[in-house]
mmCIF file of C-alpha atoms in Angstrom:
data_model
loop_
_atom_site.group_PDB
_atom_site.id
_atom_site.type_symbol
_atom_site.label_atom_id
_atom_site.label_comp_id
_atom_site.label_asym_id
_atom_site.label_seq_id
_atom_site.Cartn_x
_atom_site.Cartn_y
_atom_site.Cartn_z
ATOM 1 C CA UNK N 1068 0.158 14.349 -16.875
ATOM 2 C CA UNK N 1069 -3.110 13.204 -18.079
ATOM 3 C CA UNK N 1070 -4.344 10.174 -19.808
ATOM 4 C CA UNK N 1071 -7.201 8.493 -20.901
ATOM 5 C CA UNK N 1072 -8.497 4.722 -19.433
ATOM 6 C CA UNK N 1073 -10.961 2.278 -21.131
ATOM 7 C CA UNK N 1074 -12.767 -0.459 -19.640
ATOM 8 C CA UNK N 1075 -15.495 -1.812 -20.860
ATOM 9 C CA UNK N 1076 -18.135 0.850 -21.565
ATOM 10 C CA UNK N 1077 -16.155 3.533 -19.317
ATOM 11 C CA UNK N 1078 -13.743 5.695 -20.122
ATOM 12 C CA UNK N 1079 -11.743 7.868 -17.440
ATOM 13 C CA UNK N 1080 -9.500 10.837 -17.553
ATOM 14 C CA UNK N 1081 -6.235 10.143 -15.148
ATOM 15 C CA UNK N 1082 -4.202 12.970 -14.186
ATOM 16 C CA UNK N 1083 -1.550 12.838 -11.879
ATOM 17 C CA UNK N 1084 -1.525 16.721 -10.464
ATOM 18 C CA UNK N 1085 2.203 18.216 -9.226
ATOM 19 C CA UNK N 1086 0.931 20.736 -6.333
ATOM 20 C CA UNK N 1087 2.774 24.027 -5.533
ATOM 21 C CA UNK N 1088 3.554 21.991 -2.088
ATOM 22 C CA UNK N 1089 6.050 19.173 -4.147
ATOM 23 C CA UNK N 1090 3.159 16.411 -3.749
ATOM 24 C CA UNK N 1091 1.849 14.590 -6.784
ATOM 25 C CA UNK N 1092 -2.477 14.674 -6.050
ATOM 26 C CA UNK N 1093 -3.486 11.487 -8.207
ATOM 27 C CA UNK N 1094 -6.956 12.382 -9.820
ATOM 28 C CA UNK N 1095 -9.437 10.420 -11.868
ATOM 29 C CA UNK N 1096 -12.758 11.802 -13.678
ATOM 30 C CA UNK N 1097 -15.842 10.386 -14.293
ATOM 31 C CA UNK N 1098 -19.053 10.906 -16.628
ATOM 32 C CA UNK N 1099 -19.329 13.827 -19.018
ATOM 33 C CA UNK N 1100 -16.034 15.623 -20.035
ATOM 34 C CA UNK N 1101 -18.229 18.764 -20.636
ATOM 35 C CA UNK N 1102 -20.365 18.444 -17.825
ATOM 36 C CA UNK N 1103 -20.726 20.306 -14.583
ATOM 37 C CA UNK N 1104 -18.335 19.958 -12.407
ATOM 38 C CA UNK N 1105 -18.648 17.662 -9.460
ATOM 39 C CA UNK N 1106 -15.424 17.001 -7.376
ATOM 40 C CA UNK N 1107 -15.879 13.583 -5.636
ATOM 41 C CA UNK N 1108 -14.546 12.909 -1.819
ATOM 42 C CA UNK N 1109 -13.779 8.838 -1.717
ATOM 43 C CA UNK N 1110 -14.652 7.157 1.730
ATOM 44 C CA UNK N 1111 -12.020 4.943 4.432
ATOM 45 C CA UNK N 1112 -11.422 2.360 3.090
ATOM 46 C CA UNK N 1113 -11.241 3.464 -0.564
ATOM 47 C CA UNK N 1114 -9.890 5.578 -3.340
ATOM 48 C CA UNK N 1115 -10.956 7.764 -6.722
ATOM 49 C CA UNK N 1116 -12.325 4.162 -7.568
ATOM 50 C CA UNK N 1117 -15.676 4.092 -5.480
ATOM 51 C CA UNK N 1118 -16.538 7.906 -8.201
ATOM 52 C CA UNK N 1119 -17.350 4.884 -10.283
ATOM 53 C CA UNK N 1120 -20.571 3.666 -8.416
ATOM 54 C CA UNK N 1121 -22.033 6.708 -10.229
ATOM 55 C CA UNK N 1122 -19.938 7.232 -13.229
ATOM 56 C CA UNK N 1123 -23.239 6.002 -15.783
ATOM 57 C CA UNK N 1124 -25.326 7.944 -14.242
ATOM 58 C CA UNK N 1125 -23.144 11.030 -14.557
ATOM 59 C CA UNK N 1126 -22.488 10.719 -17.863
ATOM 60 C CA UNK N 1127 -26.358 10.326 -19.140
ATOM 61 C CA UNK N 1128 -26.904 13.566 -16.882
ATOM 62 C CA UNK N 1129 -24.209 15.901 -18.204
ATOM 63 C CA UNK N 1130 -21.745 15.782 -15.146
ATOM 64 C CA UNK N 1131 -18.095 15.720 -14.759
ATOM 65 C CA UNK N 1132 -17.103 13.658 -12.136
ATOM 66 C CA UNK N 1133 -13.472 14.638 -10.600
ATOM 67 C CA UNK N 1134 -11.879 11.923 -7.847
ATOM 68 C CA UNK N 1135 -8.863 12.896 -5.788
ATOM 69 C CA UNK N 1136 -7.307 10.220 -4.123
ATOM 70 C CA UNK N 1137 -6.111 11.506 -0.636
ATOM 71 C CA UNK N 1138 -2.871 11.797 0.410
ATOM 72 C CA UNK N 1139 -1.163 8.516 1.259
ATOM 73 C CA UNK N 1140 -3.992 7.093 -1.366
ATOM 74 C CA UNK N 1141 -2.381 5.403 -4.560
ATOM 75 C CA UNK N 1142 -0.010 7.693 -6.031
ATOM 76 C CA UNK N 1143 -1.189 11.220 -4.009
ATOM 77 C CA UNK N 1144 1.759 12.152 -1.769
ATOM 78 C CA UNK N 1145 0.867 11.711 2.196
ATOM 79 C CA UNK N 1146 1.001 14.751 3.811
ATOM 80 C CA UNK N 1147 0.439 15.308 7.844
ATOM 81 C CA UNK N 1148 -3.075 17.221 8.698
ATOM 82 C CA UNK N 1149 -4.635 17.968 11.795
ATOM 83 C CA UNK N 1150 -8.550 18.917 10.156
ATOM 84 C CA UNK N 1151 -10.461 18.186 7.141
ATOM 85 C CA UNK N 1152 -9.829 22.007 6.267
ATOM 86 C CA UNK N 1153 -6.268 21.008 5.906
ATOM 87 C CA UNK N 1154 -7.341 19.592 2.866
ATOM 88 C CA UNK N 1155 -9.515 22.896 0.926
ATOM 89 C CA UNK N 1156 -6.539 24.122 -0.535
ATOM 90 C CA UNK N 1157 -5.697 20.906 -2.371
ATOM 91 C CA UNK N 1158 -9.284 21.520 -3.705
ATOM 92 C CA UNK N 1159 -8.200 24.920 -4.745
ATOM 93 C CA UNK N 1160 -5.333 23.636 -6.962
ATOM 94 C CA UNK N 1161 -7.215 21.323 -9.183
ATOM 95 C CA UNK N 1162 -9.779 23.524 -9.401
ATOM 96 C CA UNK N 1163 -7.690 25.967 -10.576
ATOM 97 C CA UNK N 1164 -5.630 23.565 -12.686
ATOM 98 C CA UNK N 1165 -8.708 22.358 -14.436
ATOM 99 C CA UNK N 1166 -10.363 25.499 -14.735
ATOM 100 C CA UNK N 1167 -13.288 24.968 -12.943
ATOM 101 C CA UNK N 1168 -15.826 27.983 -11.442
ATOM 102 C CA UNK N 1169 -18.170 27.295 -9.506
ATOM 103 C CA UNK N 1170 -19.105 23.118 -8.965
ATOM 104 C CA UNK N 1171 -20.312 20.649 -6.549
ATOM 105 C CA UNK N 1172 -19.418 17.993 -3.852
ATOM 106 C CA UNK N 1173 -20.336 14.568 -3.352
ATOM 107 C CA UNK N 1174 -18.572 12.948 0.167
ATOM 108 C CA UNK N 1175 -19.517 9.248 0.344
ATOM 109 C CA UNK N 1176 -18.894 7.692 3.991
ATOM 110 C CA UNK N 1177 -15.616 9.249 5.586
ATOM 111 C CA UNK N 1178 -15.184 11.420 2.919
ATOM 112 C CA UNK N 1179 -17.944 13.379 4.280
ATOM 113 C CA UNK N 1180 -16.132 16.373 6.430
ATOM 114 C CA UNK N 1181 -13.881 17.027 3.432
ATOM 115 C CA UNK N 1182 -17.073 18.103 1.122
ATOM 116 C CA UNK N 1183 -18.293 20.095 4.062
ATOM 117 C CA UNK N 1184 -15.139 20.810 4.948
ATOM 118 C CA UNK N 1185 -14.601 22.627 1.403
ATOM 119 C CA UNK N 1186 -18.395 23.460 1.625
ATOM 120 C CA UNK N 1187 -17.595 25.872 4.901
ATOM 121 C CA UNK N 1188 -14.401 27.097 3.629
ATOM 122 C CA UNK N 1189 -15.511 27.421 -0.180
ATOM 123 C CA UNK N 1190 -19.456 27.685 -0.360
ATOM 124 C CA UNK N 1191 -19.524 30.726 -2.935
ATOM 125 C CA UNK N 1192 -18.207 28.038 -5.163
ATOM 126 C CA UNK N 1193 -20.296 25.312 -4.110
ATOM 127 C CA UNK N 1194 -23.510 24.926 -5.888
ATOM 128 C CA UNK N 1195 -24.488 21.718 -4.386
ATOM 129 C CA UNK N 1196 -23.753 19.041 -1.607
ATOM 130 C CA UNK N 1197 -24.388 15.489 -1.332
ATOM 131 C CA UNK N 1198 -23.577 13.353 1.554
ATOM 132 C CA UNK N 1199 -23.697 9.438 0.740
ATOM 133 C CA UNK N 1200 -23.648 7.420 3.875
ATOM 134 C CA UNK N 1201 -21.485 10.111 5.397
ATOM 135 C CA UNK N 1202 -19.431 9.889 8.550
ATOM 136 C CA UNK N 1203 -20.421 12.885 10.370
ATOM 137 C CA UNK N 1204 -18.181 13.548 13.977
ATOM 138 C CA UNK N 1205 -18.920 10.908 16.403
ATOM 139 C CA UNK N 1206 -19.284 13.260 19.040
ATOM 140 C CA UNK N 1207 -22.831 14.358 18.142
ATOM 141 C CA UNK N 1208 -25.717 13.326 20.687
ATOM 142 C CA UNK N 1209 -26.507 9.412 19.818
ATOM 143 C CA UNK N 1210 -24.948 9.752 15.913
ATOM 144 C CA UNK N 1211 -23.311 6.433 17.117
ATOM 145 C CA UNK N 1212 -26.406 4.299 17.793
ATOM 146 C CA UNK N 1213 -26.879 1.139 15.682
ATOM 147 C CA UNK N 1214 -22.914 1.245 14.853
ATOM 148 C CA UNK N 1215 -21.429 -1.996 14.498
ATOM 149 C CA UNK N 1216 -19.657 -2.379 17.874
ATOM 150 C CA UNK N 1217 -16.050 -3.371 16.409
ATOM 151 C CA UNK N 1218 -15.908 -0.442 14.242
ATOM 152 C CA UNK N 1219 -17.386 1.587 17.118
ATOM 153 C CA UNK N 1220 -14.977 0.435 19.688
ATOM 154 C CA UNK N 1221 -12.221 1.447 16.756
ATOM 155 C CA UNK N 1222 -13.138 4.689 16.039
ATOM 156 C CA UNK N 1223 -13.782 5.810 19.442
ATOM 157 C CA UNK N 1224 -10.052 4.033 20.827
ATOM 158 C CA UNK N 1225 -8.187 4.793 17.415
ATOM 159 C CA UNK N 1226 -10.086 8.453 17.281
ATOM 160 C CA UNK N 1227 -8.164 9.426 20.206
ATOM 161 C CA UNK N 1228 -4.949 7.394 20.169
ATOM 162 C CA UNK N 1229 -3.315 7.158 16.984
ATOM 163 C CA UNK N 1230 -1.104 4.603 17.720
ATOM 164 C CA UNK N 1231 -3.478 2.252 18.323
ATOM 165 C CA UNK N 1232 -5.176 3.017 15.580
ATOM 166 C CA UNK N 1233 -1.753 1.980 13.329
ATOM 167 C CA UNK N 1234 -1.383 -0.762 15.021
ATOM 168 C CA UNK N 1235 -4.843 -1.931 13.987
ATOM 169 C CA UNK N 1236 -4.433 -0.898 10.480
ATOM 170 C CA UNK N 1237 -1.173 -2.471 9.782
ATOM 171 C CA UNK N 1238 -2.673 -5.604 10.802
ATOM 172 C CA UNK N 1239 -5.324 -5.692 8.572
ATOM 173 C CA UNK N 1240 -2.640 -4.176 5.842
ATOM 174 C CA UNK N 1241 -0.425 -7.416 6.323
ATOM 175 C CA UNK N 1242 -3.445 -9.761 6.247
ATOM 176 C CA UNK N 1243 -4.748 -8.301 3.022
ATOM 177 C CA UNK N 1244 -1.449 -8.194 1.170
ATOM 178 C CA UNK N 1245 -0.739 -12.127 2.197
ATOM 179 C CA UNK N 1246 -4.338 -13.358 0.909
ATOM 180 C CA UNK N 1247 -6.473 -10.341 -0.801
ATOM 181 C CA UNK N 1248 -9.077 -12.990 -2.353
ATOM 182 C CA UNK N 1249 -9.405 -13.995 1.225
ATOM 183 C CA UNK N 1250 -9.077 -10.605 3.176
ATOM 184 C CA UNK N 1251 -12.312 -8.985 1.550
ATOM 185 C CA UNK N 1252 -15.024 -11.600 1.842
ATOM 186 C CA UNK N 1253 -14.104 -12.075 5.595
ATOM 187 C CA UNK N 1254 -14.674 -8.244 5.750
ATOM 188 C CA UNK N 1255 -17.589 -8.531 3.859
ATOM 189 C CA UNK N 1256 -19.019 -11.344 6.301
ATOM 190 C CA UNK N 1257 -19.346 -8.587 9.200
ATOM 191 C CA UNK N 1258 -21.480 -5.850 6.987
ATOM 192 C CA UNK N 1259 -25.087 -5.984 6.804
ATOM 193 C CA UNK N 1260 -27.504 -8.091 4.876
ATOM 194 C CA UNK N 1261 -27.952 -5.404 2.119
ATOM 195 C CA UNK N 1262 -24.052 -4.819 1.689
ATOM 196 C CA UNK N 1263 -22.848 -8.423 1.522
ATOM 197 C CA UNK N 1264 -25.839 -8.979 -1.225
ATOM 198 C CA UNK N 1265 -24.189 -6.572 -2.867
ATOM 199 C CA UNK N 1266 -20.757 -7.556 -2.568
ATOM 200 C CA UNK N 1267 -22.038 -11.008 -4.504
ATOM 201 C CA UNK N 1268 -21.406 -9.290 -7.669
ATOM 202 C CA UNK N 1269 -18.316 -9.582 -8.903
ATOM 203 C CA UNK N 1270 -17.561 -6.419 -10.532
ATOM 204 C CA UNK N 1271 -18.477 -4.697 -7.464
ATOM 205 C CA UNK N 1272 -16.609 -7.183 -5.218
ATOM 206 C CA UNK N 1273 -13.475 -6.388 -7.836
ATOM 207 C CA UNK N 1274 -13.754 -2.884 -7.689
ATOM 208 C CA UNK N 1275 -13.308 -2.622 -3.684
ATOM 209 C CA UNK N 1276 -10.441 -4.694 -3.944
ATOM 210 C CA UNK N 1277 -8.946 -2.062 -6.211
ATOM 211 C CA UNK N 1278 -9.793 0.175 -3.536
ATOM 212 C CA UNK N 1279 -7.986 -1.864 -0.824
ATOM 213 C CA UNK N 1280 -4.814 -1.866 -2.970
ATOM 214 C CA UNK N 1281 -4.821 1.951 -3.798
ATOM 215 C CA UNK N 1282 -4.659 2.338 0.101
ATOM 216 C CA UNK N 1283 -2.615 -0.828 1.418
ATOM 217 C CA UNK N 1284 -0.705 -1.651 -1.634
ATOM 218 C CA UNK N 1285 0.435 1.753 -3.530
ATOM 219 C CA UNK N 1286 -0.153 3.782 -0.821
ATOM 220 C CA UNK N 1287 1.032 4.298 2.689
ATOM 221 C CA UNK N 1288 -1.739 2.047 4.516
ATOM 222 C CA UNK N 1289 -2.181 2.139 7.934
ATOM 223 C CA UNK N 1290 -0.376 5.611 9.064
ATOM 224 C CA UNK N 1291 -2.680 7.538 6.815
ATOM 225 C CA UNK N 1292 -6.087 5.976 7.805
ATOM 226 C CA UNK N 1293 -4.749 6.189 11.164
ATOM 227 C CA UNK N 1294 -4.661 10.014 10.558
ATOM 228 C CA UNK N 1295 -7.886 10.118 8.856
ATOM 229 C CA UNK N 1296 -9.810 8.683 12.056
ATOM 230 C CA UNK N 1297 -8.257 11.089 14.144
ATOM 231 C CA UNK N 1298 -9.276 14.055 11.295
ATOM 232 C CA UNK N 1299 -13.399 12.788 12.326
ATOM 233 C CA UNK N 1300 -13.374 14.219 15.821
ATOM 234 C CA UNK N 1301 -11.377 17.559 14.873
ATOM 235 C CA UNK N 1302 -13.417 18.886 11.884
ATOM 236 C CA UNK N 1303 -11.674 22.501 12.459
ATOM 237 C CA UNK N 1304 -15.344 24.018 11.882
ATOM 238 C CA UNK N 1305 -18.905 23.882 13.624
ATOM 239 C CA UNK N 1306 -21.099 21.906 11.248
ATOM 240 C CA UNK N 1307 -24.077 25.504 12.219
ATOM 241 C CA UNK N 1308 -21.500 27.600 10.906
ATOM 242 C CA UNK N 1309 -21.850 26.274 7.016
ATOM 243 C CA UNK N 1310 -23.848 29.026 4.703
ATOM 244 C CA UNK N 1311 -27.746 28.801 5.075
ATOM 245 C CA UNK N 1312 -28.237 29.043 1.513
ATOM 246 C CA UNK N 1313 -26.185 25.829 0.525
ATOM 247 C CA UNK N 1314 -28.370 22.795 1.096
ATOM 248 C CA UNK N 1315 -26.659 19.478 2.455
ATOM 249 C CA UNK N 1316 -28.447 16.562 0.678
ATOM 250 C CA UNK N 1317 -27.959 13.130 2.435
ATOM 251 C CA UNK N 1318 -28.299 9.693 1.652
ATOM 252 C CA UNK N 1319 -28.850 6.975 4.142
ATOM 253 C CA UNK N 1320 -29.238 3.524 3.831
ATOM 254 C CA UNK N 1321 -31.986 2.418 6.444
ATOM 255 C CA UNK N 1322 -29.772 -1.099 7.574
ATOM 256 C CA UNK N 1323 -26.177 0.577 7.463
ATOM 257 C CA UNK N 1324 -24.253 -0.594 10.311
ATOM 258 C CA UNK N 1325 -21.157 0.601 9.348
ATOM 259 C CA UNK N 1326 -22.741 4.506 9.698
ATOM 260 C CA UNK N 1327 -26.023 4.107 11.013
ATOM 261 C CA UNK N 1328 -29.107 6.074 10.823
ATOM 262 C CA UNK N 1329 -28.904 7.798 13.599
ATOM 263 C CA UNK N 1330 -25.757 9.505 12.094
ATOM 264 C CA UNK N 1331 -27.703 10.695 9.610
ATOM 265 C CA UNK N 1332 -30.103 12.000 12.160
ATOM 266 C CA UNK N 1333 -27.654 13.803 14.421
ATOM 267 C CA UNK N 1334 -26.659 15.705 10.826
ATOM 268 C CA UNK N 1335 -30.064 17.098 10.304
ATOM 269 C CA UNK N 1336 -30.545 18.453 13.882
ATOM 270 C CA UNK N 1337 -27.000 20.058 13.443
ATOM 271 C CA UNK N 1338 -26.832 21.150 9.756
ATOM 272 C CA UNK N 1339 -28.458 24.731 9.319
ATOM 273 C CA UNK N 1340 -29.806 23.716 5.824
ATOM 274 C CA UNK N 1341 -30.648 20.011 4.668
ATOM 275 C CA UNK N 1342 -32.742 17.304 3.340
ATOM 276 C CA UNK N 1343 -32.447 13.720 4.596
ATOM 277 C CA UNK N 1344 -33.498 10.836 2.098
ATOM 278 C CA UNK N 1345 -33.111 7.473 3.734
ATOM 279 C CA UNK N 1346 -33.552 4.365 1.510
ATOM 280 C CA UNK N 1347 -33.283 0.652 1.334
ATOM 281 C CA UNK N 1348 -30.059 -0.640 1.965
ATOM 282 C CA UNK N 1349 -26.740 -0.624 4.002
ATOM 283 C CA UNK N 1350 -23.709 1.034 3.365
ATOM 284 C CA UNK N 1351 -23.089 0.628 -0.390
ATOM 285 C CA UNK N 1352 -26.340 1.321 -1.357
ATOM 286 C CA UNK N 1353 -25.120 3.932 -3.301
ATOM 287 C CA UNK N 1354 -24.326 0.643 -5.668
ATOM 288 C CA UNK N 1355 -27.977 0.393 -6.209
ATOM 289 C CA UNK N 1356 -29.409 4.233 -5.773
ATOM 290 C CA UNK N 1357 -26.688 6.331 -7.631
ATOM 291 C CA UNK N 1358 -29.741 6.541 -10.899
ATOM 292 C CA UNK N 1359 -31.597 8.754 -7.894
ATOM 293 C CA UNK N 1360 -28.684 10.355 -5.940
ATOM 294 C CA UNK N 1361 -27.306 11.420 -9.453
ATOM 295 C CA UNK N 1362 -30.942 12.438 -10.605
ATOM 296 C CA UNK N 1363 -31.422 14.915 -7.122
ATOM 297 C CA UNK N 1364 -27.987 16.140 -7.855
ATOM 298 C CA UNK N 1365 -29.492 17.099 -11.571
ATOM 299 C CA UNK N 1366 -32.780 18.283 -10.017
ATOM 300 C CA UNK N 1367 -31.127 20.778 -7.564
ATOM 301 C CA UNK N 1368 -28.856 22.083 -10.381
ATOM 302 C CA UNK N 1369 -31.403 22.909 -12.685
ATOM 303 C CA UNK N 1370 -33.872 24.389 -10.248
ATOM 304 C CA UNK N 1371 -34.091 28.491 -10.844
ATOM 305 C CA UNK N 1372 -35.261 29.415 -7.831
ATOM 306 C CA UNK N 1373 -32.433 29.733 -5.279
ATOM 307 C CA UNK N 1374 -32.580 27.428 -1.832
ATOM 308 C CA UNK N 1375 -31.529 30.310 0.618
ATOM 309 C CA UNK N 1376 -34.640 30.664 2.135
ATOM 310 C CA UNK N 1377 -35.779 26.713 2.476
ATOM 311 C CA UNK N 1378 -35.518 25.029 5.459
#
C-alpha cells in the first residue's frame, strides 16, 4: 500500500511494506521522488518522523529519502533480534520492493549500528555513510565520557538486563500516555543547553511528540526499546571489519550529553575509514546542520574519484 501525505510545504510517500516473514515494515520517504536513494535509520526514542529534520534539504539536492520504522515502531510488526545484522535483510526487501541499486545510509543516534550494520553486511551497495550523533557500542575505551549519568547508568544496567530495562521503559510509557504535553518538556529539561533551545520551537517540539507516540502509543513501547539497548553491546560485527573503501562520515554535536564526544572519538580510532565533523550543538543539532550534513552527503556522491585509498 502506498500513499501520498501533505503538510504544509512537504509531501511524503507512506507505504506500509508486507515482508516475505508475515510482518507489515511501515515506511515513509522524504525529498526527491527521483533522487538517489538514501535509506534513513531513525534513533531511540523515535520513528520514520525524525527523516524529516532533513527532508528540505533532500529535496533541493536531488535525494530520496526512505524511513523504516523498526519493528515494534508505529505500524512495523515487532520481531525478536539478537544484533543489528538481524535487521539487513529487512533492508534487502524494500530495496528490492522499491527497486533500488546501489544507495546510501544515514543512522542518526541509536540508529547508528543498523547503517553500519547494513554497511558491513551490504557495502557493494552502499555508496555512502553518515552517522548523525550516532550511538556507537558502549564498550569502546572512554566512548562513554561526558554521558549524562542517568542515561549512562540506563544503558549500562538495561544493556545487560533486559528486564530492567522494561521496567524502566514502561514507566516512562505510562507517564507519557497519562500527560504527553507534560511528559516531553520534563524530558527536555535534562538535555543540554543547545537541545532544549531547540526544543522551544514548536514544530520541532510537535514533531518528537509524534515520535513518542509512534513508539509508546501505536507501537509496542517498552519491550522493543528494551531490545534495542541490549542490540548496542552485541553489534554481531567488529566495527575494523567494515570495507576500507566505504567512508563513515560523522556528525557530532560538541555539547551532546545524550552521546557525547568522546563517542564520536572512540568511532574514529575504531572505524578503518572515516571523517569526523564536530559542530555546535547537542544532540538534535541535526535540527540546525542538516543544510551541511545533506550538502557532504551531495559532495561525496558527486565526487569521481573513488575514496578507497583515503584515510
Amino acid at each position: 500500500m502506498k500513499k501520498t501525505i501533505t503538510t504544509g510545504p512537504m509531501e511524503m510517500m507512506e507505504h506500509a511494506l508486507a515482508l516475505r516473514s508475515g510482518r507489515t515494515l511501515e515506511v515513509r520517504e522524504y525529498g526527491d521522488e527521483s533522487g538517489h536513494p538514501v535509506i534513513f535509520f531513525h534513533g531511540l526514542i523515535g520513528s520514520h518522523h525524525q527523516a524529516s529534520y532533513i527532508a528540505d534539504q533532500a529535496r533541493q539536492n536531488g535525494l530520496r529519502v526512505i524511513a523504516p520504522n523498526r519493528p515494534g515502531v508505529g505500524r512495523s510488526g515487532f520481531t525478536r533480534r539478537t544484533t543489528p545484522l538481524d535487521a539487513v535483510p529487512d533492508v534487502e526487501e524494500l530495496a528490492e520492493a522499491l527497486g533500488l541499486g546501489e544507495f546510501s545510509v544515514i543512522g542518526i543516534s541509536g540508529g547508528a549500528p543498523y547503517a553500519l550494520a547494513t554497511l558491513s553486511r551490504l557495502g557493494h551497495r552502499v555508496q555512502t555513510a553518515t552517522i548523525i550523533s550516532g550511538m556507537g557500542p558502549p564498550q569502546l575505551p572512554g566512548a562513554l565520557d561526558g554521558m549524562d549519568r542517568r542515561r549512562r547508568l540506563l544503558l549500562g544496567i538495561g544493556s545487560r538486563n533486559p528486564r530492567l530495562a522494561r521496567r524502566a521503559f514502561q514507566e516512562a510509557a505510562d507517564r507519557f500516555q497519562a500527560d504527553p504535553e507534560r511528559f516531553l518538556p520534563r524530558l527536555i529539561a535534562t538535555w543540554s543547553a543547545p537541545d532544549r533551545m531547540i526544543f522551544r520551537r514548536r514544530e520541532v517540539f510537535e514533531l518528537f511528540l509524534r515520535d513518542l507516540h509512534s513508539v509508546f502509543t501505536e507501537g509496542v513501547g517498552a519491550e522493543g526499546l528494551a531490545q534495542e539497548l541490549a542490540l548496542y553491546r552485541n553489534y554481531g560485527f567488529p566495527l575494523r571489519s567494515l570495507p576500507k573503501d566505504r567512508r563513515v562520515t560523522l556528525w557530532q554535536g560538541l555539547a551532546d550529553t545524550i552521546v557525547p564526544p568522546a563517542m564520536a572519538w572512540a568511532l574514529v580510532r575504531a572505524l578503518p575509514n572515516c571523517e569526523a565533523l564536530l559542530v555546535p550543538g547537542g544532540h538534535f543539532m541535526a535540527v540546525d546542520e542538516a543544510h551541511r550534513i545533506v550538502a557532504r552527503l551531495r559532495e561525496q556522491l558527486d565526487e569521481p574519484a573513488s575514496l578507497e585509498n583515503q584515510t
